[in-house]
PDB file of C-alpha atoms and ligand atoms in Angstrom:
ATOM      1  CA  MET A 274     211.108  97.309  64.554  1.00 55.00           C
ATOM      2  CA  SER A 275     211.897  93.686  63.659  1.00 78.00           C
ATOM      3  CA  LYS A 276     213.906  93.087  60.527  1.00 90.00           C
ATOM      4  CA  LEU A 277     212.496  91.137  57.629  1.00 94.00           C
ATOM      5  CA  LEU A 278     215.737  90.735  55.772  1.00 96.00           C
ATOM      6  CA  THR A 279     219.253  91.340  56.981  1.00 96.00           C
ATOM      7  CA  ILE A 280     222.322  91.180  54.805  1.00 96.00           C
ATOM      8  CA  GLU A 281     225.475  90.906  56.877  1.00 96.00           C
ATOM      9  CA  GLU A 282     228.868  91.618  55.386  1.00 97.00           C
ATOM     10  CA  LEU A 283     228.045  90.123  52.018  1.00 96.00           C
ATOM     11  CA  THR A 284     231.048  89.715  49.766  1.00 96.00           C
ATOM     12  CA  VAL A 285     230.870  88.376  46.220  1.00 95.00           C
ATOM     13  CA  ALA A 286     234.166  87.611  44.495  1.00 94.00           C
ATOM     14  CA  THR A 287     235.081  86.033  41.204  1.00 92.00           C
ATOM     15  CA  THR A 288     236.244  82.438  41.303  1.00 90.00           C
ATOM     16  CA  ASN A 289     238.899  83.029  38.665  1.00 85.00           C
ATOM     17  CA  ALA A 290     242.529  83.743  39.460  1.00 80.00           C
ATOM     18  CA  LEU A 291     241.883  87.492  39.743  1.00 80.00           C
ATOM     19  CA  ASP A 292     239.637  86.911  42.786  1.00 82.00           C
ATOM     20  CA  ARG A 293     238.065  90.303  42.095  1.00 89.00           C
ATOM     21  CA  LYS A 294     235.653  91.540  44.776  1.00 92.00           C
ATOM     22  CA  LEU A 295     232.473  92.605  42.989  1.00 95.00           C
ATOM     23  CA  VAL A 296     230.517  93.166  46.198  1.00 96.00           C
ATOM     24  CA  ASN A 297     232.509  94.010  49.298  1.00 96.00           C
ATOM     25  CA  MET A 298     231.220  93.621  52.872  1.00 96.00           C
ATOM     26  CA  VAL A 299     227.739  94.931  52.125  1.00 97.00           C
ATOM     27  CA  SER A 300     225.363  95.122  55.086  1.00 96.00           C
ATOM     28  CA  LEU A 301     221.777  96.353  54.995  1.00 95.00           C
ATOM     29  CA  SER A 302     218.376  95.465  56.361  1.00 94.00           C
ATOM     30  CA  ILE A 303     214.731  95.782  55.362  1.00 95.00           C
ATOM     31  CA  GLU A 304     211.767  96.172  57.676  1.00 94.00           C
ATOM     32  CA  PRO A 305     208.159  95.182  56.936  1.00 95.00           C
ATOM     33  CA  GLY A 306     206.177  97.995  55.317  1.00 95.00           C
ATOM     34  CA  ARG A 307     209.312  99.924  54.362  1.00 95.00           C
ATOM     35  CA  THR A 308     211.188 100.459  51.123  1.00 96.00           C
ATOM     36  CA  THR A 309     214.948 100.534  50.953  1.00 96.00           C
ATOM     37  CA  CYS A 310     216.327 101.902  47.696  1.00 96.00           C
ATOM     38  CA  VAL A 311     219.780 100.814  46.593  1.00 97.00           C
ATOM     39  CA  VAL A 312     221.387 103.386  44.324  1.00 95.00           C
ATOM     40  CA  GLY A 313     224.742 103.576  42.632  1.00 92.00           C
ATOM     41  CA  GLU A 314     226.198 103.752  39.181  1.00 88.00           C
ATOM     42  CA  SER A 315     226.246 100.939  36.651  1.00 90.00           C
ATOM     43  CA  GLY A 316     228.491  98.087  37.759  1.00 93.00           C
ATOM     44  CA  SER A 317     228.465  99.022  41.463  1.00 94.00           C
ATOM     45  CA  GLY A 318     227.168  95.590  42.501  1.00 95.00           C
ATOM     46  CA  LYS A 319     223.462  96.281  43.007  1.00 95.00           C
ATOM     47  CA  SER A 320     222.130  93.369  40.947  1.00 94.00           C
ATOM     48  CA  LEU A 321     224.739  90.959  42.307  1.00 95.00           C
ATOM     49  CA  THR A 322     223.625  91.860  45.837  1.00 95.00           C
ATOM     50  CA  ALA A 323     219.989  91.152  44.956  1.00 94.00           C
ATOM     51  CA  LEU A 324     220.782  87.933  43.123  1.00 93.00           C
ATOM     52  CA  SER A 325     222.855  86.598  45.981  1.00 92.00           C
ATOM     53  CA  VAL A 326     219.978  87.190  48.415  1.00 91.00           C
ATOM     54  CA  MET A 327     217.877  84.956  46.200  1.00 89.00           C
ATOM     55  CA  GLY A 328     220.678  82.379  45.918  1.00 87.00           C
ATOM     56  CA  LEU A 329     220.724  82.821  42.161  1.00 87.00           C
ATOM     57  CA  LEU A 330     224.424  83.359  41.502  1.00 88.00           C
ATOM     58  CA  SER A 331     226.391  80.661  39.762  1.00 87.00           C
ATOM     59  CA  LYS A 332     228.890  79.076  42.151  1.00 85.00           C
ATOM     60  CA  GLN A 333     231.131  78.437  39.176  1.00 83.00           C
ATOM     61  CA  LEU A 334     231.489  82.147  38.457  1.00 87.00           C
ATOM     62  CA  VAL A 335     231.457  83.709  41.900  1.00 88.00           C
ATOM     63  CA  ARG A 336     231.816  82.786  45.538  1.00 90.00           C
ATOM     64  CA  THR A 337     229.992  84.575  48.305  1.00 92.00           C
ATOM     65  CA  HIS A 338     230.729  85.215  51.970  1.00 93.00           C
ATOM     66  CA  GLY A 339     228.596  86.721  54.677  1.00 95.00           C
ATOM     67  CA  ARG A 340     225.069  85.983  55.815  1.00 95.00           C
ATOM     68  CA  VAL A 341     221.585  86.676  54.559  1.00 95.00           C
ATOM     69  CA  LEU A 342     218.909  86.323  57.223  1.00 96.00           C
ATOM     70  CA  PHE A 343     215.232  86.220  56.272  1.00 95.00           C
ATOM     71  CA  GLN A 344     212.995  86.516  59.334  1.00 93.00           C
ATOM     72  CA  GLY A 345     216.056  85.606  61.358  1.00 92.00           C
ATOM     73  CA  LYS A 346     216.732  82.436  59.360  1.00 92.00           C
ATOM     74  CA  ASP A 347     220.084  82.059  57.612  1.00 93.00           C
ATOM     75  CA  LEU A 348     219.163  81.424  53.973  1.00 91.00           C
ATOM     76  CA  ALA A 349     222.421  79.560  53.337  1.00 87.00           C
ATOM     77  CA  SER A 350     221.377  76.893  55.834  1.00 90.00           C
ATOM     78  CA  LEU A 351     218.240  76.028  53.864  1.00 90.00           C
ATOM     79  CA  SER A 352     218.027  73.109  51.472  1.00 90.00           C
ATOM     80  CA  SER A 353     217.507  74.019  47.833  1.00 88.00           C
ATOM     81  CA  GLU A 354     213.948  72.680  48.205  1.00 89.00           C
ATOM     82  CA  ASP A 355     213.223  75.066  51.116  1.00 90.00           C
ATOM     83  CA  MET A 356     214.882  77.931  49.267  1.00 90.00           C
ATOM     84  CA  ARG A 357     212.609  77.285  46.280  1.00 87.00           C
ATOM     85  CA  LYS A 358     209.628  77.567  48.620  1.00 87.00           C
ATOM     86  CA  ILE A 359     210.778  80.960  49.861  1.00 91.00           C
ATOM     87  CA  ARG A 360     211.618  82.223  46.379  1.00 89.00           C
ATOM     88  CA  GLY A 361     208.443  83.440  44.730  1.00 84.00           C
ATOM     89  CA  ARG A 362     206.305  82.618  47.753  1.00 90.00           C
ATOM     90  CA  GLN A 363     207.765  84.715  50.555  1.00 94.00           C
ATOM     91  CA  ILE A 364     210.280  86.766  48.599  1.00 95.00           C
ATOM     92  CA  GLY A 365     209.166  87.976  45.184  1.00 93.00           C
ATOM     93  CA  MET A 366     211.630  89.249  42.654  1.00 91.00           C
ATOM     94  CA  ILE A 367     211.327  91.470  39.617  1.00 90.00           C
ATOM     95  CA  PHE A 368     214.421  90.981  37.503  1.00 83.00           C
ATOM     96  CA  GLN A 369     216.309  93.722  35.726  1.00 77.00           C
ATOM     97  CA  GLU A 370     215.469  92.341  32.280  1.00 73.00           C
ATOM     98  CA  PRO A 371     211.744  91.572  32.406  1.00 62.00           C
ATOM     99  CA  MET A 372     211.501  91.408  28.637  1.00 66.00           C
ATOM    100  CA  THR A 373     213.692  88.327  28.565  1.00 74.00           C
ATOM    101  CA  SER A 374     212.307  86.771  31.757  1.00 81.00           C
ATOM    102  CA  LEU A 375     208.905  85.906  30.292  1.00 90.00           C
ATOM    103  CA  ASN A 376     208.432  82.718  28.319  1.00 92.00           C
ATOM    104  CA  PRO A 377     207.397  83.682  24.779  1.00 92.00           C
ATOM    105  CA  VAL A 378     205.414  80.487  24.129  1.00 95.00           C
ATOM    106  CA  LEU A 379     203.198  80.604  27.218  1.00 96.00           C
ATOM    107  CA  THR A 380     200.243  82.959  27.735  1.00 97.00           C
ATOM    108  CA  ILE A 381     200.628  85.652  30.340  1.00 96.00           C
ATOM    109  CA  GLY A 382     197.669  84.200  32.238  1.00 97.00           C
ATOM    110  CA  PHE A 383     199.470  80.870  32.513  1.00 97.00           C
ATOM    111  CA  GLN A 384     202.683  82.513  33.653  1.00 96.00           C
ATOM    112  CA  ILE A 385     200.972  84.616  36.310  1.00 96.00           C
ATOM    113  CA  GLY A 386     199.085  81.542  37.506  1.00 96.00           C
ATOM    114  CA  GLU A 387     202.137  79.318  37.745  1.00 94.00           C
ATOM    115  CA  PRO A 388     203.429  80.518  41.136  1.00 93.00           C
ATOM    116  CA  LEU A 389     199.882  80.250  42.505  1.00 95.00           C
ATOM    117  CA  THR A 390     199.678  76.614  41.401  1.00 95.00           C
ATOM    118  CA  VAL A 391     203.201  75.701  42.476  1.00 93.00           C
ATOM    119  CA  HIS A 392     203.193  77.404  45.883  1.00 92.00           C
ATOM    120  CA  LEU A 393     199.535  77.564  46.895  1.00 94.00           C
ATOM    121  CA  GLY A 394     197.916  74.720  44.945  1.00 95.00           C
ATOM    122  CA  TYR A 395     195.392  76.969  43.151  1.00 96.00           C
ATOM    123  CA  LYS A 396     193.618  75.448  40.145  1.00 95.00           C
ATOM    124  CA  GLY A 397     190.488  75.634  38.008  1.00 96.00           C
ATOM    125  CA  ASP A 398     188.104  78.544  38.461  1.00 96.00           C
ATOM    126  CA  VAL A 399     189.756  79.770  41.663  1.00 97.00           C
ATOM    127  CA  LEU A 400     193.062  80.071  39.790  1.00 97.00           C
ATOM    128  CA  LYS A 401     191.399  81.825  36.867  1.00 97.00           C
ATOM    129  CA  ALA A 402     189.678  84.327  39.153  1.00 97.00           C
ATOM    130  CA  LYS A 403     192.897  85.064  40.996  1.00 97.00           C
ATOM    131  CA  VAL A 404     194.815  85.602  37.736  1.00 97.00           C
ATOM    132  CA  SER A 405     192.087  87.992  36.552  1.00 97.00           C
ATOM    133  CA  GLU A 406     192.292  89.859  39.835  1.00 94.00           C
ATOM    134  CA  LEU A 407     196.077  90.187  39.561  1.00 93.00           C
ATOM    135  CA  LEU A 408     195.887  91.415  35.975  1.00 94.00           C
ATOM    136  CA  GLU A 409     193.361  94.067  36.938  1.00 90.00           C
ATOM    137  CA  GLN A 410     195.520  95.013  39.901  1.00 83.00           C
ATOM    138  CA  VAL A 411     198.446  95.827  37.604  1.00 84.00           C
ATOM    139  CA  GLY A 412     196.186  97.674  35.159  1.00 84.00           C
ATOM    140  CA  ILE A 413     195.841  95.049  32.410  1.00 90.00           C
ATOM    141  CA  PRO A 414     192.274  94.050  31.390  1.00 94.00           C
ATOM    142  CA  ALA A 415     191.548  90.504  32.607  1.00 96.00           C
ATOM    143  CA  ASN A 416     190.500  89.455  29.089  1.00 96.00           C
ATOM    144  CA  ARG A 417     194.157  89.739  28.033  1.00 96.00           C
ATOM    145  CA  ALA A 418     195.048  86.604  30.060  1.00 97.00           C
ATOM    146  CA  GLY A 419     195.219  84.569  26.843  1.00 97.00           C
ATOM    147  CA  SER A 420     197.739  86.925  25.212  1.00 97.00           C
ATOM    148  CA  TYR A 421     201.349  85.973  24.579  1.00 96.00           C
ATOM    149  CA  PRO A 422     204.153  88.270  25.778  1.00 93.00           C
ATOM    150  CA  ASP A 423     204.947  89.572  22.289  1.00 92.00           C
ATOM    151  CA  GLU A 424     201.352  90.766  21.917  1.00 95.00           C
ATOM    152  CA  LEU A 425     201.873  93.194  24.789  1.00 92.00           C
ATOM    153  CA  SER A 426     203.694  96.486  25.022  1.00 87.00           C
ATOM    154  CA  GLY A 427     206.929  96.761  27.026  1.00 82.00           C
ATOM    155  CA  GLY A 428     205.107  98.455  29.879  1.00 81.00           C
ATOM    156  CA  GLN A 429     202.428  95.754  29.952  1.00 87.00           C
ATOM    157  CA  ARG A 430     205.060  93.020  30.033  1.00 89.00           C
ATOM    158  CA  GLN A 431     206.710  94.749  32.937  1.00 86.00           C
ATOM    159  CA  ARG A 432     203.353  94.783  34.710  1.00 87.00           C
ATOM    160  CA  VAL A 433     202.970  91.052  34.010  1.00 92.00           C
ATOM    161  CA  MET A 434     206.298  90.500  35.763  1.00 91.00           C
ATOM    162  CA  ILE A 435     205.050  92.531  38.686  1.00 89.00           C
ATOM    163  CA  ALA A 436     201.799  90.529  38.804  1.00 92.00           C
ATOM    164  CA  MET A 437     203.860  87.302  38.873  1.00 93.00           C
ATOM    165  CA  SER A 438     206.121  88.588  41.610  1.00 92.00           C
ATOM    166  CA  ILE A 439     203.254  89.618  43.899  1.00 90.00           C
ATOM    167  CA  ALA A 440     200.912  86.722  43.045  1.00 93.00           C
ATOM    168  CA  CYS A 441     201.564  84.842  46.287  1.00 93.00           C
ATOM    169  CA  GLN A 442     201.560  87.999  48.403  1.00 91.00           C
ATOM    170  CA  PRO A 443     205.221  87.797  49.350  1.00 94.00           C
ATOM    171  CA  LEU A 444     206.421  89.305  52.598  1.00 94.00           C
ATOM    172  CA  MET A 445     209.196  90.942  50.700  1.00 96.00           C
ATOM    173  CA  LEU A 446     209.793  92.127  47.152  1.00 95.00           C
ATOM    174  CA  ILE A 447     213.135  92.654  45.489  1.00 95.00           C
ATOM    175  CA  ALA A 448     212.717  94.864  42.433  1.00 93.00           C
ATOM    176  CA  ASP A 449     215.769  95.428  40.253  1.00 92.00           C
ATOM    177  CA  GLU A 450     215.235  98.559  38.140  1.00 90.00           C
ATOM    178  CA  PRO A 451     211.546  97.687  37.637  1.00 86.00           C
ATOM    179  CA  THR A 452     210.733 100.843  35.738  1.00 81.00           C
ATOM    180  CA  THR A 453     213.935 101.785  33.947  1.00 76.00           C
ATOM    181  CA  ALA A 454     212.740 100.875  30.453  1.00 70.00           C
ATOM    182  CA  LEU A 455     209.380 102.577  30.813  1.00 74.00           C
ATOM    183  CA  ASP A 456     208.109 106.000  29.931  1.00 77.00           C
ATOM    184  CA  VAL A 457     207.459 108.315  32.834  1.00 81.00           C
ATOM    185  CA  THR A 458     203.690 107.908  32.992  1.00 80.00           C
ATOM    186  CA  VAL A 459     203.825 104.103  33.100  1.00 77.00           C
ATOM    187  CA  GLN A 460     206.762 104.370  35.485  1.00 82.00           C
ATOM    188  CA  SER A 461     204.794 106.429  37.947  1.00 84.00           C
ATOM    189  CA  GLN A 462     201.768 104.094  37.693  1.00 81.00           C
ATOM    190  CA  ILE A 463     203.955 101.090  38.487  1.00 82.00           C
ATOM    191  CA  LEU A 464     205.730 102.832  41.328  1.00 88.00           C
ATOM    192  CA  SER A 465     202.489 103.868  42.929  1.00 87.00           C
ATOM    193  CA  LEU A 466     201.186 100.318  42.493  1.00 84.00           C
ATOM    194  CA  LEU A 467     204.258  98.930  44.299  1.00 88.00           C
ATOM    195  CA  ASP A 468     204.034 101.605  46.941  1.00 90.00           C
ATOM    196  CA  GLY A 469     200.356 100.781  47.520  1.00 87.00           C
ATOM    197  CA  LEU A 470     201.175  97.070  47.893  1.00 84.00           C
ATOM    198  CA  LYS A 471     203.889  97.867  50.363  1.00 90.00           C
ATOM    199  CA  THR A 472     201.342  99.647  52.518  1.00 91.00           C
ATOM    200  CA  SER A 473     198.365  97.318  52.039  1.00 88.00           C
ATOM    201  CA  MET A 474     200.330  94.081  52.447  1.00 86.00           C
ATOM    202  CA  ASN A 475     202.930  95.504  54.844  1.00 92.00           C
ATOM    203  CA  MET A 476     205.501  94.245  52.395  1.00 94.00           C
ATOM    204  CA  GLY A 477     209.192  95.070  52.759  1.00 96.00           C
ATOM    205  CA  MET A 478     210.748  96.250  49.532  1.00 96.00           C
ATOM    206  CA  LEU A 479     214.315  96.358  48.250  1.00 96.00           C
ATOM    207  CA  LEU A 480     214.214  98.568  45.189  1.00 96.00           C
ATOM    208  CA  ILE A 481     217.268  98.946  43.009  1.00 96.00           C
ATOM    209  CA  THR A 482     217.399 102.056  40.896  1.00 91.00           C
ATOM    210  CA  HIS A 483     219.766 104.669  39.596  1.00 85.00           C
ATOM    211  CA  ASP A 484     216.992 107.237  39.402  1.00 86.00           C
ATOM    212  CA  PHE A 485     216.872 109.723  42.260  1.00 88.00           C
ATOM    213  CA  GLY A 486     213.374 110.764  41.219  1.00 86.00           C
ATOM    214  CA  VAL A 487     212.260 107.208  42.029  1.00 90.00           C
ATOM    215  CA  VAL A 488     214.166 107.338  45.305  1.00 93.00           C
ATOM    216  CA  SER A 489     212.504 110.519  46.480  1.00 91.00           C
ATOM    217  CA  ASP A 490     209.079 109.158  45.467  1.00 90.00           C
ATOM    218  CA  VAL A 491     209.154 105.776  47.160  1.00 92.00           C
ATOM    219  CA  ALA A 492     212.150 105.262  49.456  1.00 95.00           C
ATOM    220  CA  ASP A 493     211.998 105.213  53.221  1.00 96.00           C
ATOM    221  CA  ASP A 494     215.682 104.331  53.485  1.00 96.00           C
ATOM    222  CA  VAL A 495     218.528 104.635  51.000  1.00 97.00           C
ATOM    223  CA  VAL A 496     221.742 102.668  50.552  1.00 97.00           C
ATOM    224  CA  VAL A 497     224.396 104.100  48.237  1.00 96.00           C
ATOM    225  CA  MET A 498     226.799 101.665  46.587  1.00 96.00           C
ATOM    226  CA  PHE A 499     230.079 102.582  44.963  1.00 95.00           C
ATOM    227  CA  ARG A 500     232.362  99.999  43.373  1.00 94.00           C
ATOM    228  CA  GLY A 501     230.909  97.096  45.318  1.00 95.00           C
ATOM    229  CA  SER A 502     230.787  98.798  48.720  1.00 96.00           C
ATOM    230  CA  VAL A 503     228.142 100.645  50.686  1.00 97.00           C
ATOM    231  CA  VAL A 504     229.449 104.172  51.114  1.00 96.00           C
ATOM    232  CA  GLU A 505     226.388 105.719  52.713  1.00 96.00           C
ATOM    233  CA  ALA A 506     223.098 104.547  54.227  1.00 97.00           C
ATOM    234  CA  GLY A 507     220.300 106.318  56.044  1.00 96.00           C
ATOM    235  CA  SER A 508     216.783 107.637  55.822  1.00 96.00           C
ATOM    236  CA  VAL A 509     215.710 109.167  52.523  1.00 95.00           C
ATOM    237  CA  ASP A 510     215.786 112.612  54.112  1.00 95.00           C
ATOM    238  CA  GLN A 511     219.305 112.146  55.470  1.00 96.00           C
ATOM    239  CA  VAL A 512     220.765 110.821  52.243  1.00 95.00           C
ATOM    240  CA  LEU A 513     219.030 113.158  49.781  1.00 94.00           C
ATOM    241  CA  ASN A 514     219.077 116.332  51.832  1.00 93.00           C
ATOM    242  CA  HIS A 515     222.170 115.869  53.962  1.00 94.00           C
ATOM    243  CA  PRO A 516     224.514 113.559  52.025  1.00 94.00           C
ATOM    244  CA  GLN A 517     227.771 112.898  53.823  1.00 95.00           C
ATOM    245  CA  HIS A 518     229.847 110.936  51.353  1.00 93.00           C
ATOM    246  CA  PRO A 519     231.501 112.723  48.403  1.00 92.00           C
ATOM    247  CA  TYR A 520     230.207 110.056  45.997  1.00 92.00           C
ATOM    248  CA  THR A 521     226.602 110.591  47.127  1.00 93.00           C
ATOM    249  CA  LYS A 522     227.080 114.326  46.720  1.00 91.00           C
ATOM    250  CA  ALA A 523     228.528 113.793  43.240  1.00 89.00           C
ATOM    251  CA  LEU A 524     225.625 111.499  42.286  1.00 89.00           C
ATOM    252  CA  LEU A 525     223.093 114.058  43.493  1.00 89.00           C
ATOM    253  CA  ASP A 526     224.871 116.782  41.544  1.00 86.00           C
ATOM    254  CA  CYS A 527     224.228 114.785  38.357  1.00 82.00           C
ATOM    255  CA  VAL A 528     220.467 114.757  38.859  1.00 79.00           C
ATOM    256  CA  PRO A 529     218.883 117.051  36.307  1.00 72.00           C
ATOM    257  CA  ASP A 530     216.756 119.801  37.753  1.00 65.00           C
ATOM    258  CA  VAL A 531     213.504 119.712  35.797  1.00 53.00           C
ATOM    259  CA  ALA A 532     212.892 123.388  36.365  1.00 54.00           C
ATOM    260  CA  GLY A 533     216.273 124.018  34.752  1.00 53.00           C
ATOM    261  CA  LYS A 534     217.557 126.032  37.670  1.00 57.00           C
ATOM    262  CA  LYS A 535     220.651 123.969  38.212  1.00 60.00           C
ATOM    263  CA  PRO A 536     223.311 123.263  35.567  1.00 60.00           C
ATOM    264  CA  LEU A 537     224.114 119.554  35.094  1.00 59.00           C
ATOM    265  CA  LYS A 538     227.405 118.577  36.620  1.00 67.00           C
ATOM    266  CA  PRO A 539     228.975 115.365  35.288  1.00 67.00           C
ATOM    267  CA  ILE A 540     230.843 113.193  37.782  1.00 68.00           C
ATOM    268  CA  ASP A 541     234.535 113.986  37.779  1.00 71.00           C
ATOM    269  CA  TYR A 542     236.166 110.569  37.879  1.00 68.00           C
ATOM    270  CA  ALA A 543     239.631 112.004  38.285  1.00 70.00           C
ATOM    271  CA  TRP A 544     238.978 112.755  41.935  1.00 70.00           C
ATOM    272  CA  LEU A 545     236.515 109.895  42.464  1.00 70.00           C
ATOM    273  CA  ASN A 546     239.275 107.462  41.597  1.00 72.00           C
ATOM    274  CA  GLU A 547     241.211 108.827  44.553  1.00 72.00           C
ATOM    275  CA  LEU A 548     238.308 108.076  46.912  1.00 71.00           C
ATOM    276  CA  GLU A 549     238.751 105.584  49.681  1.00 67.00           C
ATOM    277  CA  VAL A 550     236.355 102.643  49.342  1.00 67.00           C
ATOM    278  CA  PRO A 551     235.963 100.660  52.590  1.00 64.00           C
ATOM    279  CA  ALA A 552     238.319  97.664  52.406  1.00 57.00           C
TER     280      ALA A 552
HETATM  281  N1  LIG B1298     229.043  86.479  36.837  1.00 58.43           N
HETATM  282  C1  LIG B1298     229.924  87.461  36.890  1.00 58.43           C
HETATM  283  N2  LIG B1298     231.259  87.223  36.826  1.00 58.43           N
HETATM  284  C2  LIG B1298     232.147  88.228  36.881  1.00 58.43           C
HETATM  285  N3  LIG B1298     231.807  89.507  37.005  1.00 58.43           N
HETATM  286  C3  LIG B1298     230.513  89.803  37.076  1.00 58.43           C
HETATM  287  C4  LIG B1298     229.489  88.817  37.031  1.00 58.43           C
HETATM  288  N4  LIG B1298     228.283  89.427  37.107  1.00 58.43           N
HETATM  289  C5  LIG B1298     228.543  90.749  37.224  1.00 58.43           C
HETATM  290  N5  LIG B1298     229.863  90.976  37.217  1.00 58.43           N
HETATM  291  C6  LIG B1298     230.538  92.265  37.396  1.00 58.43           C
HETATM  292  O1  LIG B1298     230.221  92.701  38.705  1.00 58.43           O
HETATM  293  C7  LIG B1298     230.041  94.099  38.753  1.00 58.43           C
HETATM  294  C8  LIG B1298     228.710  94.440  39.380  1.00 58.43           C
HETATM  295  O2  LIG B1298     227.667  93.997  38.523  1.00 58.43           O
HETATM  296  P1  LIG B1298     226.126  94.277  38.831  1.00 58.43           P
HETATM  297  O3  LIG B1298     225.357  93.600  37.754  1.00 58.43           O
HETATM  298  O4  LIG B1298     225.795  93.912  40.225  1.00 58.43           O
HETATM  299  O5  LIG B1298     226.043  95.866  38.677  1.00 58.43           O
HETATM  300  P2  LIG B1298     224.806  96.838  38.872  1.00 58.43           P
HETATM  301  O6  LIG B1298     225.141  97.756  39.998  1.00 58.43           O
HETATM  302  O7  LIG B1298     223.556  96.054  38.969  1.00 58.43           O
HETATM  303  O8  LIG B1298     224.844  97.679  37.512  1.00 58.43           O
HETATM  304  P3  LIG B1298     223.651  98.182  36.545  1.00 58.43           P
HETATM  305  O9  LIG B1298     223.190  99.492  37.156  1.00 58.43           O
HETATM  306  O10 LIG B1298     224.335  98.392  35.232  1.00 58.43           O
HETATM  307  O11 LIG B1298     222.600  97.150  36.497  1.00 58.43           O
HETATM  308  C9  LIG B1298     230.226  94.583  37.314  1.00 58.43           C
HETATM  309  O12 LIG B1298     231.538  95.042  37.196  1.00 58.43           O
HETATM  310  C10 LIG B1298     230.036  93.343  36.473  1.00 58.43           C
HETATM  311  O13 LIG B1298     230.775  93.408  35.298  1.00 58.43           O
HETATM  312 MG1  LIG B1299     221.966  95.802  37.729  1.00 58.43          MG
END
C-alpha cells in the first residue's frame, strides 16, 4: 500500500555544547486508513518526533537530520507558507497539552471555525453549520458554540481540540496522548470517535500513547521507542503478543491485569541501563 507519511532516519539533537541526541535515527511510516501507535516511557522522544514532522521545533534549541516525506514530498523542501497550508489542512495535530492549546478569550465555536476559514474560505451560515456539525460529531451540543474554554470540562475541551484538528478533514492526524488526562469512559468515546474517522475518512493516524490498553484498542501497527530510538516495530499482534525486544517485554510486564491475575512487575532499570540502544 502507498505510504502517506514516511519518516526516514530522523535525528533530533540539542544545539548546545552537549549535542545530546534526543531522537536517534527514527524511521517509521503511516498508511492511509491505518493507525500507528508510538509507545515508550516518558522522555523517550515521542513528542519530539511528532513535533518535528510538523516542523514545530525551535531551531535555536534543536537541530534535526533525516527526511519526512508526506505523500512522497519532502516536507523540508517546502516554503513556510506551503508548510502552513499542510499543517491543519492535510495533517491535523492534537497536542499533548490541549488545556493550554485553546485560547481562553475566544469562543470554542470561533476556534473550531478558524481552520475552516483560513484553509477552506468558509464563512457566514455555511461556517456556522459546519461548526455545529463538528461539535455534534465530537459529542458536544451545537448550542455550546458560544462557550469559552473555561466553561467546559476537561473532556469537552479535549473534544474541542479534536474537532479543530479534524475540521478540514485532514489526510493524516497526529495525536499526542489525546486521552491521557481523561477518565476511562470519555477516553473510550474519544478513541472510538478517532477510530471511526480513520475508517470513514480513510485517514492515517499517528497516535502517541503510553497506554497499552489504547494500543490494543486502536493500533494497526506499533512502534516502540526507548531513549530516543525505535527498538521494535511491527503489527499490533506481533508487538503485543510476540514482543522481541527486552524493553517491549518489560513494558508489557508493567501493564496491570484488570482481572488481577498477574502481579505488577516494575521495570528493573538496573538491567535496562545495560541494554544496547541502536547507535
Ligand atoms: N527543546 C528541548 N531541548 C532540550 N531537550 C528537550 C527539548 N524538548 C524535549 N527535550 C528532551 O527530549 C527528551 C524527549 O522528550 P519528548 O517530549 O519527546 O518525550 P516523550 O516521549 O514525549 O515523553 P512524555 O511521555 O513524557 O510526553 C526528554 O529527555 C526531554 O527532556
Ligand atoms: Mg510527550
